[in-house]
Coordinates of C-alpha atoms in Angstrom, one line a residue:
M26 CA 0.0 0.0 0.0
T27 CA 1.2 3.5 -0.7
D28 CA 2.9 5.2 2.3
T29 CA 0.8 7.3 4.7
A30 CA 2.6 10.5 3.6
T31 CA 0.6 10.5 0.3
M32 CA -2.7 10.2 2.3
A33 CA -2.3 13.5 4.1
G34 CA -4.3 15.5 1.6
L35 CA -7.2 13.1 1.3
D36 CA -10.7 14.3 2.1
P37 CA -12.3 12.6 5.1
A38 CA -14.7 10.4 3.0
T39 CA -11.9 9.0 0.8
L40 CA -9.5 8.6 3.8
A41 CA -12.2 6.6 5.7
D42 CA -12.8 4.4 2.7
V43 CA -9.1 3.7 2.2
L44 CA -8.8 2.7 5.9
R45 CA -11.9 0.5 5.5
L46 CA -10.4 -1.2 2.5
A47 CA -7.0 -1.6 4.2
G48 CA -8.6 -3.4 7.1
S49 CA -10.8 -5.7 5.0
D50 CA -10.0 -9.4 4.4
G51 CA -10.1 -8.9 0.6
F52 CA -7.7 -5.9 0.4
D53 CA -4.8 -7.8 -1.3
R54 CA -7.2 -9.2 -3.9
I55 CA -8.7 -5.7 -4.5
Q56 CA -5.3 -4.3 -5.0
D57 CA -4.5 -7.2 -7.4
Q58 CA -7.6 -6.5 -9.5
I59 CA -6.9 -2.8 -9.7
R60 CA -3.3 -3.6 -10.7
R61 CA -4.5 -6.0 -13.4
T62 CA -6.7 -3.3 -14.9
G63 CA -3.7 -1.0 -15.1
G64 CA -5.3 1.4 -12.6
C65 CA -8.5 1.8 -14.8
S66 CA -10.5 4.8 -13.6
D67 CA -14.0 3.2 -14.3
P68 CA -13.7 -0.6 -14.4
I69 CA -16.5 -2.9 -15.5
H70 CA -17.8 -5.2 -12.8
L71 CA -18.6 -8.8 -13.8
Q72 CA -20.2 -11.7 -12.0
G73 CA -20.0 -15.3 -13.2
S74 CA -17.9 -18.4 -13.4
T75 CA -15.9 -20.6 -15.7
V76 CA -15.4 -24.4 -15.6
T77 CA -12.7 -26.2 -17.6
R78 CA -13.3 -30.0 -18.1
D79 CA -11.7 -32.8 -19.8
A80 CA -13.9 -33.3 -22.9
V81 CA -13.5 -37.1 -22.8
S82 CA -13.7 -38.0 -19.1
G83 CA -15.7 -35.0 -17.9
Q84 CA -13.2 -34.4 -15.1
V85 CA -13.1 -30.9 -13.8
L86 CA -9.7 -29.4 -14.4
H87 CA -10.2 -25.9 -13.2
T88 CA -13.1 -23.8 -11.8
Y89 CA -13.4 -20.1 -11.1
S90 CA -16.2 -18.1 -9.6
T91 CA -16.6 -14.5 -8.6
D92 CA -18.2 -15.8 -5.4
T93 CA -14.7 -15.9 -4.0
E94 CA -13.9 -12.3 -5.0
P95 CA -14.3 -9.3 -2.7
G96 CA -17.9 -8.2 -3.1
G97 CA -18.5 -11.1 -5.4
R98 CA -17.3 -9.2 -8.4
L99 CA -14.4 -9.2 -10.9
R100 CA -13.1 -5.9 -12.2
V101 CA -12.0 -5.6 -15.9
A102 CA -10.7 -2.5 -17.7
C103 CA -13.3 -0.2 -19.2
G104 CA -11.4 0.2 -22.5
N105 CA -12.4 3.8 -23.0
R106 CA -10.2 5.6 -25.5
R107 CA -10.7 9.1 -24.0
A108 CA -7.8 10.3 -21.8
S109 CA -10.2 12.5 -20.0
R110 CA -12.2 9.5 -18.9
C111 CA -9.6 6.8 -18.2
P112 CA -5.9 7.7 -18.7
S113 CA -4.9 4.0 -18.3
C114 CA -7.2 2.6 -21.0
A115 CA -6.4 5.6 -23.2
W116 CA -2.7 4.8 -23.0
T117 CA -3.5 1.2 -24.2
Y118 CA -5.6 2.6 -27.0
A119 CA -2.9 5.1 -28.0
G120 CA -0.4 2.2 -28.1
D121 CA -2.6 0.1 -30.3
T122 CA -3.1 3.1 -32.6
Y123 CA 0.6 3.7 -32.7
H124 CA 1.3 0.1 -33.8
L125 CA -1.5 0.2 -36.3
I126 CA -0.2 3.4 -38.0
R127 CA 3.4 2.3 -37.7
A128 CA 2.7 -1.1 -39.3
G129 CA 1.4 0.8 -42.4
L130 CA 4.6 2.8 -42.6
V131 CA 7.5 0.5 -41.8
G132 CA 5.9 -2.9 -42.4
D133 CA 5.1 -5.7 -40.0
P134 CA 4.2 -9.1 -41.4
A135 CA 2.4 -10.0 -38.2
K136 CA 0.1 -7.0 -38.8
G137 CA -0.5 -7.5 -42.5
T138 CA 2.2 -5.3 -44.1
P139 CA 5.6 -6.3 -45.5
P140 CA 8.8 -4.4 -44.9
T141 CA 8.8 -3.3 -48.6
I142 CA 6.0 -0.9 -47.7
R143 CA 8.7 1.6 -47.0
D144 CA 9.3 1.9 -50.7
H145 CA 5.7 3.0 -51.4
P146 CA 5.0 6.7 -51.9
R147 CA 3.6 8.0 -48.6
V148 CA 2.5 11.4 -47.3
F149 CA 1.2 13.0 -44.1
A150 CA -1.7 15.3 -45.0
T151 CA -3.6 17.7 -42.8
L152 CA -7.0 19.0 -44.0
T153 CA -8.4 21.8 -42.0
A154 CA -11.7 23.8 -41.6
P155 CA -12.2 27.2 -43.3
S156 CA -12.3 30.5 -41.3
F157 CA -15.5 31.4 -39.4
G158 CA -14.1 34.7 -38.2
P159 CA -10.7 36.0 -37.0
V160 CA -9.4 34.5 -33.8
H161 CA -6.5 35.2 -31.4
N162 CA -3.4 33.4 -32.7
R163 CA 0.4 33.3 -32.7
P164 CA 1.4 34.3 -36.3
G165 CA 5.1 33.6 -36.1
D166 CA 7.2 36.4 -34.5
R167 CA 4.4 38.9 -35.2
P168 CA 1.8 40.0 -32.6
C169 CA -1.8 38.8 -32.9
R170 CA -4.2 41.0 -34.7
C171 CA -5.4 42.2 -31.3
G172 CA -1.9 43.7 -30.8
T173 CA -0.7 41.2 -28.2
R174 CA 2.0 38.5 -28.5
H175 CA 0.2 35.6 -26.8
G176 CA 2.1 32.9 -24.9
E177 CA 1.8 29.2 -26.0
D178 CA -0.7 28.5 -23.2
A179 CA -2.7 31.8 -23.4
P180 CA -6.4 31.0 -22.7
E181 CA -7.6 33.4 -25.4
L182 CA -5.8 31.5 -28.2
G183 CA -8.4 30.2 -30.7
T184 CA -11.2 32.4 -29.3
P185 CA -12.8 35.0 -31.6
L186 CA -11.6 38.6 -31.8
D187 CA -15.3 39.6 -32.0
P188 CA -17.6 36.9 -30.7
A189 CA -20.7 38.9 -31.9
S190 CA -19.6 38.5 -35.6
Y191 CA -18.2 35.0 -35.4
D192 CA -20.1 32.4 -37.5
Y193 CA -20.9 29.9 -34.7
A194 CA -23.7 28.2 -36.7
G195 CA -21.3 27.7 -39.7
A196 CA -18.6 26.3 -37.4
V197 CA -20.8 23.6 -35.8
L198 CA -22.4 22.7 -39.1
W199 CA -19.0 22.3 -40.6
N200 CA -17.9 20.0 -37.8
N201 CA -21.2 18.1 -38.2
H202 CA -20.5 17.5 -41.9
A203 CA -16.7 16.9 -41.6
S204 CA -17.0 13.2 -42.1
E205 CA -18.9 13.7 -45.3
L206 CA -16.3 16.1 -46.5
W207 CA -13.7 13.4 -45.9
R208 CA -15.8 10.8 -47.7
Y209 CA -16.1 13.0 -50.8
F210 CA -12.4 13.7 -50.5
T211 CA -11.5 10.0 -50.8
I212 CA -13.8 9.7 -53.8
Y213 CA -12.3 12.7 -55.6
L214 CA -8.8 11.7 -54.7
R215 CA -9.1 8.5 -56.8
R216 CA -10.6 10.4 -59.6
E217 CA -7.7 13.0 -59.6
I218 CA -5.2 10.2 -59.5
A219 CA -6.7 8.6 -62.6
K220 CA -6.8 11.9 -64.3
R221 CA -3.1 12.6 -63.7
A222 CA -2.1 9.1 -64.7
G223 CA -4.0 9.5 -68.0
L224 CA -6.2 6.5 -67.1
T225 CA -9.8 5.8 -66.7
Q226 CA -10.9 5.4 -63.1
K227 CA -11.4 1.7 -63.8
D228 CA -7.9 1.2 -65.1
A229 CA -6.4 3.2 -62.3
R230 CA -8.2 1.0 -59.7
E231 CA -7.0 -2.1 -61.5
Q232 CA -3.4 -0.9 -61.3
S233 CA -3.2 0.8 -57.9
R234 CA -4.8 1.2 -54.5
V235 CA -4.8 4.1 -52.1
S236 CA -4.7 3.3 -48.4
F237 CA -5.0 5.6 -45.5
G238 CA -5.1 5.9 -41.7
K239 CA -6.5 9.1 -40.2
V240 CA -7.3 10.8 -36.9
A241 CA -9.4 13.8 -36.1
E242 CA -8.1 16.6 -33.9
Y243 CA -9.8 19.7 -32.5
Q244 CA -8.1 23.0 -33.1
K245 CA -8.2 25.6 -30.3
R246 CA -11.0 27.4 -32.1
G247 CA -13.2 24.2 -31.8
A248 CA -13.0 23.2 -35.5
V249 CA -12.1 19.7 -36.4
H250 CA -9.3 18.9 -38.7
F251 CA -7.9 15.6 -40.0
H252 CA -4.4 14.2 -40.0
A253 CA -4.0 11.4 -42.5
V254 CA -1.3 9.0 -43.7
I255 CA -2.0 8.4 -47.4
R256 CA -0.1 5.7 -49.2
F257 CA 0.1 4.3 -52.8
D258 CA -0.1 0.5 -53.1
G259 CA -0.3 -1.9 -56.0
P260 CA -3.8 -3.4 -56.9
D261 CA -3.4 -6.2 -54.4
G262 CA -2.6 -3.9 -51.5
P263 CA 0.5 -3.5 -49.3
D264 CA 2.1 -6.7 -50.6
D265 CA 2.0 -5.3 -54.2
P266 CA 4.4 -2.5 -55.4
P267 CA 2.6 0.5 -56.9
P268 CA 2.9 1.0 -60.7
A269 CA 5.7 3.2 -62.0
W270 CA 3.4 6.2 -62.6
A271 CA 2.2 6.2 -58.9
T272 CA 4.8 8.7 -57.8
L273 CA 5.0 10.9 -54.7
D274 CA 4.5 14.1 -56.8
L275 CA 1.4 12.7 -58.5
L276 CA -0.1 11.7 -55.1
T277 CA 0.6 15.1 -53.6
D278 CA -0.9 17.0 -56.6
A279 CA -4.0 14.7 -56.5
I280 CA -4.5 15.3 -52.8
R281 CA -4.5 19.1 -53.3
A282 CA -6.8 18.9 -56.3
A283 CA -9.2 16.6 -54.6
A284 CA -9.4 18.8 -51.5
D285 CA -10.1 21.8 -53.6
R286 CA -13.0 20.1 -55.4
V287 CA -14.9 18.9 -52.4
T288 CA -18.2 20.6 -51.4
V289 CA -21.1 19.6 -49.3
D290 CA -24.3 21.6 -49.6
V291 CA -26.5 22.3 -46.5
P292 CA -30.0 23.4 -47.5
P293 CA -31.8 26.4 -46.0
A294 CA -33.8 25.6 -42.9
R295 CA -36.8 27.2 -41.1
H296 CA -38.4 26.4 -37.7
Q297 CA -41.3 28.2 -36.0
P298 CA -42.2 26.5 -32.8
D299 CA -44.5 29.4 -31.7
P300 CA -46.7 31.1 -34.3
N301 CA -46.7 34.3 -32.3
Q302 CA -42.9 34.4 -32.4
P303 CA -40.6 35.0 -35.4
A304 CA -39.4 31.9 -37.2
I305 CA -35.8 30.7 -36.8
T306 CA -34.0 30.5 -40.1
Q307 CA -30.7 29.5 -41.5
P308 CA -29.4 30.2 -45.1
A309 CA -28.2 27.6 -47.5
R310 CA -24.5 26.9 -47.1
T311 CA -21.8 25.3 -49.2
L312 CA -19.1 23.7 -47.0
R313 CA -15.5 23.3 -48.1
W314 CA -12.1 22.4 -46.7
G315 CA -10.0 25.3 -45.5
T316 CA -7.1 26.7 -47.5
Q317 CA -4.5 25.6 -45.0
L318 CA -3.8 22.2 -46.6
D319 CA -0.5 20.6 -45.6
V320 CA 1.0 17.6 -47.5
Q321 CA 4.4 16.4 -46.5
P322 CA 6.4 13.3 -47.6
I323 CA 7.1 10.7 -44.9
G324 CA 10.7 9.6 -44.6
A325 CA 12.2 6.6 -43.0
F326 CA 14.9 8.3 -40.9
G327 CA 14.5 12.0 -41.7
H328 CA 17.0 12.0 -44.5
G329 CA 15.8 15.2 -46.2
E330 CA 12.2 14.8 -45.0
E331 CA 10.8 16.8 -42.2
I332 CA 8.5 14.0 -40.9
T333 CA 9.7 10.5 -40.0
E334 CA 7.6 7.3 -39.7
A335 CA 8.0 7.2 -35.9
A336 CA 7.0 10.9 -35.5
V337 CA 3.8 10.4 -37.6
A338 CA 2.8 7.2 -35.7
S339 CA 3.3 9.0 -32.4
Y340 CA 1.4 12.1 -33.5
V341 CA -1.6 10.1 -34.7
A342 CA -1.6 8.0 -31.5
K343 CA -1.5 11.1 -29.3
Y344 CA -4.6 12.6 -30.8
A345 CA -6.5 9.3 -31.0
T346 CA -7.3 9.6 -27.3
K347 CA -8.4 13.2 -27.3
A348 CA -11.7 14.9 -28.2
A349 CA -13.5 18.2 -27.9
E350 CA -12.7 18.5 -24.2
T351 CA -9.3 19.9 -25.3
T352 CA -11.2 23.1 -26.3
G353 CA -12.7 23.5 -22.8
T354 CA -16.0 21.7 -23.3
V355 CA -17.0 18.5 -21.4
D356 CA -16.8 14.8 -22.5
R357 CA -20.4 14.0 -21.8
R358 CA -23.7 14.9 -23.4
I359 CA -25.3 18.2 -22.6
G360 CA -29.1 18.4 -22.8
N361 CA -29.7 22.1 -22.1
K362 CA -28.1 25.5 -21.8
E363 CA -28.5 25.6 -18.1
A364 CA -26.1 22.8 -17.7
L365 CA -23.4 24.9 -19.4
V366 CA -23.5 27.4 -16.5
L367 CA -23.4 24.6 -13.9
L368 CA -20.4 23.0 -15.6
G369 CA -18.5 26.2 -16.0
V370 CA -17.8 25.8 -19.7
P371 CA -15.7 28.7 -21.0
D372 CA -17.4 31.3 -23.3
H373 CA -16.2 30.2 -26.7
P374 CA -17.0 26.5 -26.4
R375 CA -20.2 27.4 -24.6
R376 CA -21.4 29.5 -27.6
L377 CA -20.5 26.6 -29.9
I378 CA -22.6 24.2 -27.8
E379 CA -25.5 26.7 -27.7
A380 CA -25.3 26.9 -31.5
C381 CA -25.7 23.2 -31.7
L382 CA -28.8 23.3 -29.3
D383 CA -30.3 26.2 -31.3
L384 CA -29.8 24.5 -34.7
H385 CA -31.1 21.1 -33.7
P386 CA -34.8 21.9 -34.4
L387 CA -33.8 23.2 -37.9
Y388 CA -31.7 20.1 -38.8
P389 CA -33.1 17.2 -36.6
E390 CA -31.6 14.5 -38.8
R391 CA -28.2 15.8 -38.0
K392 CA -28.6 15.0 -34.3
L393 CA -26.9 18.2 -33.2
L394 CA -28.4 17.9 -29.7
D395 CA -26.8 14.5 -29.2
W396 CA -23.4 15.8 -30.4
A397 CA -23.4 19.3 -28.8
H398 CA -20.7 18.3 -26.4
M399 CA -18.6 17.4 -29.4
L400 CA -19.3 20.8 -30.9
G401 CA -21.4 19.1 -33.6
F402 CA -18.8 16.5 -34.8
R403 CA -20.4 13.1 -35.0
G404 CA -17.7 11.0 -36.8
H405 CA -15.1 8.5 -35.7
F406 CA -11.9 9.9 -34.3
S407 CA -9.7 7.3 -35.9
T408 CA -10.4 5.4 -39.1
K409 CA -8.4 3.5 -41.7
S410 CA -9.0 1.9 -45.1
R411 CA -9.3 -1.9 -45.1
R412 CA -5.9 -2.7 -46.4
Y413 CA -3.8 0.0 -44.7
S414 CA -2.6 -2.4 -42.0
T415 CA -4.0 -4.5 -39.1
T416 CA -7.1 -3.6 -37.1
L417 CA -7.6 -2.4 -33.5
G418 CA -9.7 -5.5 -32.9
A419 CA -6.9 -7.8 -34.0
L420 CA -4.4 -6.1 -31.7
R421 CA -6.8 -6.4 -28.8
Q422 CA -7.3 -10.1 -29.6
V423 CA -3.5 -10.7 -29.6
R424 CA -3.3 -9.1 -26.1
A425 CA -6.3 -11.2 -24.8
D426 CA -4.8 -14.4 -26.2
Y427 CA -1.4 -13.6 -24.6
R428 CA -3.1 -13.1 -21.2
A429 CA -5.1 -16.2 -21.6
A430 CA -2.0 -18.2 -22.4
Q431 CA -0.3 -16.8 -19.3
Q432 CA -3.2 -18.0 -17.2
R433 CA -3.3 -21.4 -18.7
D434 CA 0.5 -21.9 -18.2
A435 CA 0.1 -20.8 -14.5
L436 CA -2.7 -23.4 -14.0
G437 CA -1.0 -26.1 -16.1
L438 CA -3.9 -26.3 -18.6
P439 CA -3.5 -27.3 -22.2
D440 CA -3.9 -24.9 -25.1
P441 CA -7.4 -25.2 -26.5
D442 CA -6.1 -24.6 -30.0
D443 CA -3.9 -27.7 -29.7
E444 CA -5.3 -30.3 -32.0
E445 CA -4.5 -33.0 -29.4
A446 CA -6.1 -31.0 -26.6
T447 CA -9.3 -32.5 -25.1
T448 CA -10.5 -29.7 -22.8
L449 CA -13.8 -27.8 -22.9
T450 CA -14.3 -24.5 -21.1
L451 CA -17.8 -23.2 -20.2
A452 CA -18.2 -19.7 -19.0
H453 CA -21.1 -17.5 -17.9
W454 CA -20.8 -13.8 -17.2
T455 CA -23.2 -11.0 -16.3
Y456 CA -22.7 -7.2 -16.0
A457 CA -22.8 -6.1 -12.3
G458 CA -22.0 -2.4 -12.5
H459 CA -18.9 -0.2 -12.9
G460 CA -16.7 2.2 -11.2
H461 CA -14.8 2.6 -7.9
T462 CA -15.6 3.5 -4.3
P463 CA -13.6 6.7 -3.3
G464 CA -10.9 4.6 -1.7
E465 CA -10.6 2.4 -4.7
S466 CA -10.3 5.4 -6.9
W467 CA -7.4 6.6 -4.8
L468 CA -5.7 3.2 -5.1
A469 CA -6.3 3.1 -8.8
A470 CA -4.8 6.6 -9.3
N471 CA -1.7 5.5 -7.3
T472 CA -1.4 2.3 -9.3
R473 CA -1.6 4.3 -12.6
R474 CA 1.0 6.8 -11.4
D475 CA 3.4 4.0 -10.4
I476 CA 3.0 2.2 -13.8
Q477 CA 3.6 5.5 -15.6
R478 CA 6.7 6.2 -13.5
N479 CA 8.0 2.7 -14.3
R480 CA 7.4 3.3 -18.0
E481 CA 9.3 6.6 -18.0
T482 CA 12.2 5.0 -16.1
A483 CA 12.4 2.2 -18.6
R484 CA 12.3 4.7 -21.5
E485 CA 15.1 6.7 -20.0
E486 CA 17.2 3.6 -19.4
L487 CA 16.6 2.0 -22.9
P488 CA 19.4 3.9 -24.8
A489 CA 22.0 2.9 -22.2
L490 CA 20.9 -0.8 -22.4
L491 CA 21.0 -0.7 -26.2
E492 CA 24.5 0.7 -26.0
L493 CA 25.6 -2.0 -23.7
E494 CA 24.2 -4.6 -26.1
G495 CA 26.0 -2.9 -29.0
I496 CA 22.7 -2.0 -30.7
A497 CA 22.1 1.5 -32.2
A498 CA 19.3 3.3 -30.6

């Protein structure tokens, strides 16, 4: 248990619960469960049992029941990707995303890509939203338009210079349609590639394939933008080299042309809930990508290129666990404007959320009420094309199989995938709740901190260990 010095600042309720846990018969097992979840902030509670039998004789080889656990429950990690909800599970999700993106850049046969993938043309593209009004920023060495040189962490960065004239409705409608802008971009990209190669779209598809992995990120102003790894492959995917005409320059030019072509039309809308009050209206809009499109080649080790494979994978993984809460909003649904005051949401994200709530009656099919806390964005934060590399599900399964194998080895049970194995495992599980008591939350936070400290120590010591082994870092 953590030493008493760290308990000095605990509130009375948490301290009392920590002492209760410490004096309980199941304290060691509670700590073990918390440690096995990695210090998960909101674990899932399960009740149930498993029985492993010899399939021929029927002899029971192993049994487990949560009846023997403290409180009759087993805690498992929540698996939430949001760092604001569960830093422990978000770290695991970020690691999986890192390996998924990295496998599509450097190659990993176990994850569906060969090492030759490094010879394929690859770029890191960033597609942004247009302007909805001037905001406070840091334009190089020059002062902001407001006359102030803002610091990197200045709270006013990204907020409008004039909130009264800022197009809040346009901003949230753009976020709400951002996934459709991306979908049309992928369609136009293939058309632009065929055009530049002098081929029909059918011939271009038969000779090449475009694969991508992308992540969404919120800018400080609350607008979503996308970071994407885009790669040329042959017609059979990553195992197939791209044709000679599929060059880096052609891919870059096609990306720029495709982004410029994309438009999504939002029809005008009118809503009049009270016949004695003026109707609420919105004009027709044509949504486009912003002009700040960035396309950079990805290099293996930074030989002439500004972005390396490792840097790209790390960057994408970092933002895969973040969402709109980075702008000052909350990570849970908001049903009314009164909640914004109670939650203390800052002025700019509050106005964006209010715009979502006001626009919902005009565009009910866009579900702006449900996604108001996301400032209108309703898409997936990380996506990939089918043949880019492995899947998050496959990575999770590998981890689950590894843990299951460890448990079987500890119990001396045979591998069920062994053709000569004759065991049968029956399991029954039910959901029994989630979360921690105050004392358990404190224990989980300490466990998570200790794990993080160990990771940082290992990272610092790795270069020295590699040097001792004669391996270049």
